[in-house]
Structures are given as structure tokens and as C-alpha cells.
Amino acid sequence: MKALFSSIVAMLVTGTVAVWSADDAPPSQAFDLHGWKLQVPGPLEIKDLRNYSSGYFFLNGAREMCFALDAAEKGTTPNTKYVRSELRHLPNWTVDSSHTLTGEVRVVSHLQPDKLTVLQIHGITADGDNAPPLLRIAVNNGDLYAEVKTDAAGEKTQGILLKQGVKASYVKVAVVVKGGQLRISVDGQEKLVRDLSNWKFSNYFKAGLYPQATQGTAQVFFRSLKAE
């Protein structure tokens, strides 16, 4: 993938990355990525995103932040069989506090099956171990879904259709957790309200490209992304 080899070499030799070309500049040129880190195949974790760009994560000529993957690549993070190019917001929080994740996103997918996650509220245990994702905002066969855990252990999931026919077109998503409630709006219309009083895990936000497939390619583009 474009610029990927150079980026990996730079990380191995210097511990930092500052390699890009005119058409794949660092997303930090247009987005505030303070408080985020990036996970890409390897698995690699990039904590300093000020000058980072690679074939997995770049700013295109339209000033969109782009995540790109071939789902058949090797190098998954623990606890999954799928590779990812995905931002992880650093603060952990509980559902009785107030937190918001907003983004304007579009997907170009050639995955088999055609399923990928673009936004998440991911769980984490008190001792820092992996816990289930409370919420995944996913594009499945061109439709936008919320995949929400319905039990305290995170073993049961309900899928809620948020909007049909979003493939290759931009959609605005707002995820709000406040006072033990989850609210999701799409293009300014509230689509879901859910009580979270049974959810005991701490959480953090994620955004990017996390395919639920091991074949095919995909790109996810953000015009805007903000976590509070």
C-alpha cells in the first residue's frame, strides 16, 4: 500500500514517522488528533499522530481523513481475527458521566461479507483488560446500523437500523452518553434512546475502519470527527 513500507521503516529506525507525499498528508493537518492513538495492522500502535501518515491513514486532496485496508492482511490486535485501521480515544469513562462522539463519515467498501464498523463505544475492565463493545456503528451491505449490547455482561446484541442506503454517501452521526442514557442521532434526527443503567464497564471511543471480514478492501472517509 502507498507509503506503508516507508512508514514502517521509519518507525523501526527512529521510533517516529514523518513520511508522506503531496496526496497523502498527515490527517493532523486538518483534524485535532490530540488525545487519540492509532491502531493499524502489524499490529502497530502510533501514539504521536502529529506527522503520521501511511497507506492505512492519510489526508486526501479533499481534506478528508481516510482509513484504508485490505481485509486479507495479517497483523490483528489481540481478541479479534480482523485487522483494523482505527483511532482509539485515550480517556476512559463511565456511563454516568457525559461524553459525545460526532462524525461525518462515508464508506467505500468491497468487503466480503460487506460489513465494517466506523464508530465504537468499547468496554474496558477496571484492571485494563478488554471488555465487550457497548456500541458499534456499522455499515452492513450499504445500510447504517447500531449494534448495542442489551445485557450487563455484554453477551447479547441488538441490531437497530439507523439509515438505509448510506454506501458511498456522507452521513452525520452523533453518539451521546449522558446521565446513564445513550442517544444516537443520524443527520440531525434522533434514532435511538437507550437506558444504560445495567452497564458496569468503563468505556472509550473508537473511530475508523474495522472490517468484520477477511476478504476485500475498504476505505472510510471522515469530513469531521470530534470526541468530548
PDB file of C-alpha atoms in Angstrom:
ATOM      1  CA  MET A   1       0.000   0.000   0.000  1.00  0.00           C
ATOM      2  CA  LYS A   2       1.156   3.513  -0.809  1.00  0.00           C
ATOM      3  CA  ALA A   3       3.674   4.943   1.654  1.00  0.00           C
ATOM      4  CA  LEU A   4       3.240   1.976   4.007  1.00  0.00           C
ATOM      5  CA  PHE A   5       6.721   0.497   3.584  1.00  0.00           C
ATOM      6  CA  SER A   6       8.408   3.845   4.155  1.00  0.00           C
ATOM      7  CA  SER A   7       6.288   4.473   7.237  1.00  0.00           C
ATOM      8  CA  ILE A   8       7.146   1.129   8.822  1.00  0.00           C
ATOM      9  CA  VAL A   9      10.862   1.542   8.111  1.00  0.00           C
ATOM     10  CA  ALA A  10      10.789   4.994   9.692  1.00  0.00           C
ATOM     11  CA  MET A  11       9.106   3.649  12.808  1.00  0.00           C
ATOM     12  CA  LEU A  12      11.613   0.855  13.198  1.00  0.00           C
ATOM     13  CA  VAL A  13      14.651   3.074  12.707  1.00  0.00           C
ATOM     14  CA  THR A  14      13.656   6.276  14.509  1.00  0.00           C
ATOM     15  CA  GLY A  15      10.591   5.433  16.571  1.00  0.00           C
ATOM     16  CA  THR A  16       8.678   8.227  14.828  1.00  0.00           C
ATOM     17  CA  VAL A  17       7.100   8.700  11.435  1.00  0.00           C
ATOM     18  CA  ALA A  18       7.220  11.782   9.234  1.00  0.00           C
ATOM     19  CA  VAL A  19       6.822  10.315   5.774  1.00  0.00           C
ATOM     20  CA  TRP A  20       4.164  11.473   3.337  1.00  0.00           C
ATOM     21  CA  SER A  21       3.646  12.707  -0.179  1.00  0.00           C
ATOM     22  CA  ALA A  22       1.557  15.563  -1.525  1.00  0.00           C
ATOM     23  CA  ASP A  23      -1.565  13.437  -1.847  1.00  0.00           C
ATOM     24  CA  ASP A  24      -1.405  11.584   1.470  1.00  0.00           C
ATOM     25  CA  ALA A  25      -0.535  14.199   4.079  1.00  0.00           C
ATOM     26  CA  PRO A  26      -0.944  13.665   7.833  1.00  0.00           C
ATOM     27  CA  PRO A  27      -4.587  13.928   8.953  1.00  0.00           C
ATOM     28  CA  SER A  28      -3.361  16.128  11.813  1.00  0.00           C
ATOM     29  CA  GLN A  29      -3.057  18.938   9.245  1.00  0.00           C
ATOM     30  CA  ALA A  30      -6.867  19.198   9.236  1.00  0.00           C
ATOM     31  CA  PHE A  31      -8.061  17.300  12.346  1.00  0.00           C
ATOM     32  CA  ASP A  32      -7.381  17.718  16.056  1.00  0.00           C
ATOM     33  CA  LEU A  33      -5.954  14.319  16.971  1.00  0.00           C
ATOM     34  CA  HIS A  34      -4.756  15.287  20.415  1.00  0.00           C
ATOM     35  CA  GLY A  35      -5.956  12.590  22.780  1.00  0.00           C
ATOM     36  CA  TRP A  36      -6.118   9.859  20.124  1.00  0.00           C
ATOM     37  CA  LYS A  37      -3.828   6.986  19.158  1.00  0.00           C
ATOM     38  CA  LEU A  38      -3.963   4.788  16.042  1.00  0.00           C
ATOM     39  CA  GLN A  39      -4.003   1.014  15.634  1.00  0.00           C
ATOM     40  CA  VAL A  40      -3.012  -0.477  12.260  1.00  0.00           C
ATOM     41  CA  PRO A  41      -2.027  -3.967  11.031  1.00  0.00           C
ATOM     42  CA  GLY A  42       1.191  -5.335  12.486  1.00  0.00           C
ATOM     43  CA  PRO A  43      -0.266  -4.785  14.930  1.00  0.00           C
ATOM     44  CA  LEU A  44       1.264  -1.336  15.330  1.00  0.00           C
ATOM     45  CA  GLU A  45       0.204   1.411  17.703  1.00  0.00           C
ATOM     46  CA  ILE A  46       1.038   5.008  16.826  1.00  0.00           C
ATOM     47  CA  LYS A  47       0.732   7.353  19.789  1.00  0.00           C
ATOM     48  CA  ASP A  48       2.142  10.526  18.221  1.00  0.00           C
ATOM     49  CA  LEU A  49      -0.055  11.429  15.242  1.00  0.00           C
ATOM     50  CA  ARG A  50       1.262  14.939  14.633  1.00  0.00           C
ATOM     51  CA  ASN A  51       3.203  13.950  11.497  1.00  0.00           C
ATOM     52  CA  TYR A  52       1.937  10.428  10.873  1.00  0.00           C
ATOM     53  CA  SER A  53       0.634   9.291   7.508  1.00  0.00           C
ATOM     54  CA  SER A  54       0.649   5.889   5.815  1.00  0.00           C
ATOM     55  CA  GLY A  55      -1.324   3.836   3.346  1.00  0.00           C
ATOM     56  CA  TYR A  56      -3.624   2.956   6.229  1.00  0.00           C
ATOM     57  CA  PHE A  57      -4.287   6.519   7.423  1.00  0.00           C
ATOM     58  CA  PHE A  58      -3.905   9.749   5.466  1.00  0.00           C
ATOM     59  CA  LEU A  59      -5.407  13.092   4.488  1.00  0.00           C
ATOM     60  CA  ASN A  60      -6.545  13.135   0.865  1.00  0.00           C
ATOM     61  CA  GLY A  61      -6.751  16.058  -1.545  1.00  0.00           C
ATOM     62  CA  ALA A  62     -10.307  16.863  -0.426  1.00  0.00           C
ATOM     63  CA  ARG A  63      -9.036  17.244   3.173  1.00  0.00           C
ATOM     64  CA  GLU A  64     -10.854  14.078   4.239  1.00  0.00           C
ATOM     65  CA  MET A  65      -9.291  11.811   6.838  1.00  0.00           C
ATOM     66  CA  CYS A  66      -9.046   8.412   5.162  1.00  0.00           C
ATOM     67  CA  PHE A  67      -8.677   4.954   6.703  1.00  0.00           C
ATOM     68  CA  ALA A  68      -7.840   2.172   4.211  1.00  0.00           C
ATOM     69  CA  LEU A  69      -7.322  -1.586   4.478  1.00  0.00           C
ATOM     70  CA  ASP A  70      -7.073  -4.850   2.650  1.00  0.00           C
ATOM     71  CA  ALA A  71      -9.003  -7.142   4.989  1.00  0.00           C
ATOM     72  CA  ALA A  72      -6.848 -10.132   3.999  1.00  0.00           C
ATOM     73  CA  GLU A  73      -3.752  -8.587   5.594  1.00  0.00           C
ATOM     74  CA  LYS A  74      -2.093 -10.163   8.623  1.00  0.00           C
ATOM     75  CA  GLY A  75      -1.400  -8.473  11.938  1.00  0.00           C
ATOM     76  CA  THR A  76      -4.542  -8.300  14.059  1.00  0.00           C
ATOM     77  CA  THR A  77      -4.777  -6.794  17.519  1.00  0.00           C
ATOM     78  CA  PRO A  78      -5.497  -9.233  20.405  1.00  0.00           C
ATOM     79  CA  ASN A  79      -9.017 -10.668  20.833  1.00  0.00           C
ATOM     80  CA  THR A  80     -10.007 -10.394  17.159  1.00  0.00           C
ATOM     81  CA  LYS A  81      -9.469 -12.154  13.836  1.00  0.00           C
ATOM     82  CA  TYR A  82      -9.881  -8.915  11.841  1.00  0.00           C
ATOM     83  CA  VAL A  83      -7.275  -6.278  11.041  1.00  0.00           C
ATOM     84  CA  ARG A  84      -8.091  -2.623  11.632  1.00  0.00           C
ATOM     85  CA  SER A  85      -7.055   0.947  10.883  1.00  0.00           C
ATOM     86  CA  GLU A  86      -8.754   2.677  13.777  1.00  0.00           C
ATOM     87  CA  LEU A  87      -8.328   5.573  16.170  1.00  0.00           C
ATOM     88  CA  ARG A  88      -8.668   4.971  19.905  1.00  0.00           C
ATOM     89  CA  HIS A  89      -9.635   7.941  22.085  1.00  0.00           C
ATOM     90  CA  LEU A  90      -7.436   7.851  25.175  1.00  0.00           C
ATOM     91  CA  PRO A  91      -9.800   8.847  28.024  1.00  0.00           C
ATOM     92  CA  ASN A  92     -11.755   6.057  29.736  1.00  0.00           C
ATOM     93  CA  TRP A  93     -15.125   6.951  31.274  1.00  0.00           C
ATOM     94  CA  THR A  94     -18.299   5.525  32.774  1.00  0.00           C
ATOM     95  CA  VAL A  95     -21.863   5.852  31.515  1.00  0.00           C
ATOM     96  CA  ASP A  96     -22.964   8.032  34.418  1.00  0.00           C
ATOM     97  CA  SER A  97     -20.795  10.864  33.039  1.00  0.00           C
ATOM     98  CA  SER A  98     -21.293  12.942  29.869  1.00  0.00           C
ATOM     99  CA  HIS A  99     -19.463  12.134  26.631  1.00  0.00           C
ATOM    100  CA  THR A 100     -20.111  12.806  22.934  1.00  0.00           C
ATOM    101  CA  LEU A 101     -18.709  11.399  19.703  1.00  0.00           C
ATOM    102  CA  THR A 102     -19.682  13.098  16.438  1.00  0.00           C
ATOM    103  CA  GLY A 103     -18.551  12.476  12.887  1.00  0.00           C
ATOM    104  CA  GLU A 104     -19.479  12.959   9.263  1.00  0.00           C
ATOM    105  CA  VAL A 105     -18.464   9.755   7.512  1.00  0.00           C
ATOM    106  CA  ARG A 106     -18.737   7.877   4.234  1.00  0.00           C
ATOM    107  CA  VAL A 107     -17.738   4.337   3.291  1.00  0.00           C
ATOM    108  CA  VAL A 108     -16.423   2.763   0.097  1.00  0.00           C
ATOM    109  CA  SER A 109     -16.423  -0.995   0.615  1.00  0.00           C
ATOM    110  CA  HIS A 110     -15.583  -4.058  -1.451  1.00  0.00           C
ATOM    111  CA  LEU A 111     -15.506  -6.390   1.535  1.00  0.00           C
ATOM    112  CA  GLN A 112     -16.793  -9.969   1.527  1.00  0.00           C
ATOM    113  CA  PRO A 113     -19.004 -10.010   3.564  1.00  0.00           C
ATOM    114  CA  ASP A 114     -19.740  -6.314   3.243  1.00  0.00           C
ATOM    115  CA  LYS A 115     -19.631  -5.369   6.926  1.00  0.00           C
ATOM    116  CA  LEU A 116     -17.491  -2.826   8.769  1.00  0.00           C
ATOM    117  CA  THR A 117     -17.544  -0.690  11.906  1.00  0.00           C
ATOM    118  CA  VAL A 118     -16.857   3.057  11.738  1.00  0.00           C
ATOM    119  CA  LEU A 119     -17.570   4.241  15.327  1.00  0.00           C
ATOM    120  CA  GLN A 120     -17.489   2.432  18.660  1.00  0.00           C
ATOM    121  CA  ILE A 121     -18.035   2.739  22.370  1.00  0.00           C
ATOM    122  CA  HIS A 122     -15.695  -0.001  23.563  1.00  0.00           C
ATOM    123  CA  GLY A 123     -15.661  -1.512  27.024  1.00  0.00           C
ATOM    124  CA  ILE A 124     -12.672  -1.926  29.326  1.00  0.00           C
ATOM    125  CA  THR A 125     -12.445  -3.628  32.718  1.00  0.00           C
ATOM    126  CA  ALA A 126     -11.263  -1.932  35.921  1.00  0.00           C
ATOM    127  CA  ASP A 127      -7.848  -3.608  35.592  1.00  0.00           C
ATOM    128  CA  GLY A 128      -7.461  -2.568  31.943  1.00  0.00           C
ATOM    129  CA  ASP A 129      -8.467  -5.804  30.233  1.00  0.00           C
ATOM    130  CA  ASN A 130     -10.618  -5.972  27.133  1.00  0.00           C
ATOM    131  CA  ALA A 131     -14.410  -5.864  27.609  1.00  0.00           C
ATOM    132  CA  PRO A 132     -17.220  -6.039  25.031  1.00  0.00           C
ATOM    133  CA  PRO A 133     -18.103  -3.013  22.901  1.00  0.00           C
ATOM    134  CA  LEU A 134     -21.216  -1.328  24.257  1.00  0.00           C
ATOM    135  CA  LEU A 135     -21.934   0.126  20.811  1.00  0.00           C
ATOM    136  CA  ARG A 136     -20.761  -0.343  17.245  1.00  0.00           C
ATOM    137  CA  ILE A 137     -21.964   1.972  14.476  1.00  0.00           C
ATOM    138  CA  ALA A 138     -21.589  -0.228  11.414  1.00  0.00           C
ATOM    139  CA  VAL A 139     -22.276  -0.212   7.690  1.00  0.00           C
ATOM    140  CA  ASN A 140     -23.690  -3.582   6.649  1.00  0.00           C
ATOM    141  CA  ASN A 141     -24.371  -4.071   2.928  1.00  0.00           C
ATOM    142  CA  GLY A 142     -24.722  -0.319   2.475  1.00  0.00           C
ATOM    143  CA  ASP A 143     -27.074   0.319   5.425  1.00  0.00           C
ATOM    144  CA  LEU A 144     -26.155   2.017   8.711  1.00  0.00           C
ATOM    145  CA  TYR A 145     -26.789   0.054  11.920  1.00  0.00           C
ATOM    146  CA  ALA A 146     -26.309   0.462  15.645  1.00  0.00           C
ATOM    147  CA  GLU A 147     -25.175  -2.771  17.308  1.00  0.00           C
ATOM    148  CA  VAL A 148     -25.946  -2.284  21.026  1.00  0.00           C
ATOM    149  CA  LYS A 149     -25.326  -4.609  23.966  1.00  0.00           C
ATOM    150  CA  THR A 150     -28.522  -5.343  25.879  1.00  0.00           C
ATOM    151  CA  ASP A 151     -27.215  -7.134  28.980  1.00  0.00           C
ATOM    152  CA  ALA A 152     -24.772  -6.274  31.747  1.00  0.00           C
ATOM    153  CA  ALA A 153     -22.239  -8.923  30.667  1.00  0.00           C
ATOM    154  CA  GLY A 154     -22.181  -7.726  27.057  1.00  0.00           C
ATOM    155  CA  GLU A 155     -23.125 -11.123  25.662  1.00  0.00           C
ATOM    156  CA  LYS A 156     -26.343 -10.119  23.858  1.00  0.00           C
ATOM    157  CA  THR A 157     -26.508  -7.647  20.967  1.00  0.00           C
ATOM    158  CA  GLN A 158     -29.424  -5.882  19.319  1.00  0.00           C
ATOM    159  CA  GLY A 159     -29.076  -4.500  15.808  1.00  0.00           C
ATOM    160  CA  ILE A 160     -31.054  -1.327  15.028  1.00  0.00           C
ATOM    161  CA  LEU A 161     -31.318   0.051  11.508  1.00  0.00           C
ATOM    162  CA  LEU A 162     -30.364   3.736  11.588  1.00  0.00           C
ATOM    163  CA  LYS A 163     -30.457   4.613   7.885  1.00  0.00           C
ATOM    164  CA  GLN A 164     -30.700   2.738   4.606  1.00  0.00           C
ATOM    165  CA  GLY A 165     -28.516   3.325   1.584  1.00  0.00           C
ATOM    166  CA  VAL A 166     -25.545   5.187   3.037  1.00  0.00           C
ATOM    167  CA  LYS A 167     -22.856   3.447   0.994  1.00  0.00           C
ATOM    168  CA  ALA A 168     -20.512   5.974  -0.675  1.00  0.00           C
ATOM    169  CA  SER A 169     -22.529   8.947   0.646  1.00  0.00           C
ATOM    170  CA  TYR A 170     -21.813  11.075   3.712  1.00  0.00           C
ATOM    171  CA  VAL A 171     -23.859  10.631   6.871  1.00  0.00           C
ATOM    172  CA  LYS A 172     -23.684  12.675  10.093  1.00  0.00           C
ATOM    173  CA  VAL A 173     -23.677  10.609  13.277  1.00  0.00           C
ATOM    174  CA  ALA A 174     -23.864  11.864  16.879  1.00  0.00           C
ATOM    175  CA  VAL A 175     -23.426   9.474  19.816  1.00  0.00           C
ATOM    176  CA  VAL A 176     -24.221  10.998  23.212  1.00  0.00           C
ATOM    177  CA  VAL A 177     -23.880   9.347  26.629  1.00  0.00           C
ATOM    178  CA  LYS A 178     -25.291  11.439  29.449  1.00  0.00           C
ATOM    179  CA  GLY A 179     -26.726  10.554  32.839  1.00  0.00           C
ATOM    180  CA  GLY A 180     -26.841   6.831  32.151  1.00  0.00           C
ATOM    181  CA  GLN A 181     -28.549   7.179  28.757  1.00  0.00           C
ATOM    182  CA  LEU A 182     -27.359   6.552  25.208  1.00  0.00           C
ATOM    183  CA  ARG A 183     -28.734   8.704  22.399  1.00  0.00           C
ATOM    184  CA  ILE A 184     -27.879   8.321  18.711  1.00  0.00           C
ATOM    185  CA  SER A 185     -28.803  10.848  16.023  1.00  0.00           C
ATOM    186  CA  VAL A 186     -28.296  10.489  12.274  1.00  0.00           C
ATOM    187  CA  ASP A 187     -28.373  13.534  10.007  1.00  0.00           C
ATOM    188  CA  GLY A 188     -29.903  15.530  12.846  1.00  0.00           C
ATOM    189  CA  GLN A 189     -32.714  13.079  13.615  1.00  0.00           C
ATOM    190  CA  GLU A 190     -32.746  11.111  16.857  1.00  0.00           C
ATOM    191  CA  LYS A 191     -32.854   7.397  16.072  1.00  0.00           C
ATOM    192  CA  LEU A 192     -32.216   5.628  19.366  1.00  0.00           C
ATOM    193  CA  VAL A 193     -32.524   6.241  23.104  1.00  0.00           C
ATOM    194  CA  ARG A 194     -31.327   3.510  25.448  1.00  0.00           C
ATOM    195  CA  ASP A 195     -31.010   3.200  29.227  1.00  0.00           C
ATOM    196  CA  LEU A 196     -27.503   2.138  30.254  1.00  0.00           C
ATOM    197  CA  SER A 197     -28.017   1.669  33.990  1.00  0.00           C
ATOM    198  CA  ASN A 198     -27.069  -2.033  33.767  1.00  0.00           C
ATOM    199  CA  TRP A 199     -23.710  -1.343  32.030  1.00  0.00           C
ATOM    200  CA  LYS A 200     -20.892  -1.641  34.585  1.00  0.00           C
ATOM    201  CA  PHE A 201     -17.794  -1.461  32.375  1.00  0.00           C
ATOM    202  CA  SER A 202     -15.711   1.625  31.752  1.00  0.00           C
ATOM    203  CA  ASN A 203     -15.553   2.749  28.116  1.00  0.00           C
ATOM    204  CA  TYR A 204     -13.680   4.653  25.424  1.00  0.00           C
ATOM    205  CA  PHE A 205     -14.468   5.898  21.912  1.00  0.00           C
ATOM    206  CA  LYS A 206     -13.060   4.464  18.681  1.00  0.00           C
ATOM    207  CA  ALA A 207     -13.363   5.678  15.076  1.00  0.00           C
ATOM    208  CA  GLY A 208     -12.098   4.451  11.723  1.00  0.00           C
ATOM    209  CA  LEU A 209     -12.181   1.224   9.728  1.00  0.00           C
ATOM    210  CA  TYR A 210     -12.751  -2.085  11.500  1.00  0.00           C
ATOM    211  CA  PRO A 211     -13.954  -4.703   8.988  1.00  0.00           C
ATOM    212  CA  GLN A 212     -15.948  -7.749  10.005  1.00  0.00           C
ATOM    213  CA  ALA A 213     -14.467  -9.584   7.036  1.00  0.00           C
ATOM    214  CA  THR A 214     -11.200 -11.192   5.966  1.00  0.00           C
ATOM    215  CA  GLN A 215     -11.520 -10.618   2.207  1.00  0.00           C
ATOM    216  CA  GLY A 216     -11.780  -7.455   0.124  1.00  0.00           C
ATOM    217  CA  THR A 217     -10.799  -3.817   0.533  1.00  0.00           C
ATOM    218  CA  ALA A 218     -12.446  -0.775   2.073  1.00  0.00           C
ATOM    219  CA  GLN A 219     -11.945   2.912   2.729  1.00  0.00           C
ATOM    220  CA  VAL A 220     -13.630   5.096   5.337  1.00  0.00           C
ATOM    221  CA  PHE A 221     -13.573   8.891   4.961  1.00  0.00           C
ATOM    222  CA  PHE A 222     -14.294  11.481   7.655  1.00  0.00           C
ATOM    223  CA  ARG A 223     -15.114  15.116   6.929  1.00  0.00           C
ATOM    224  CA  SER A 224     -15.295  15.749  10.661  1.00  0.00           C
ATOM    225  CA  LEU A 225     -14.606  13.842  13.866  1.00  0.00           C
ATOM    226  CA  LYS A 226     -14.795  15.043  17.457  1.00  0.00           C
ATOM    227  CA  ALA A 227     -14.849  13.334  20.843  1.00  0.00           C
ATOM    228  CA  GLU A 228     -15.661  15.106  24.086  1.00  0.00           C
TER     229      GLU A 228
END
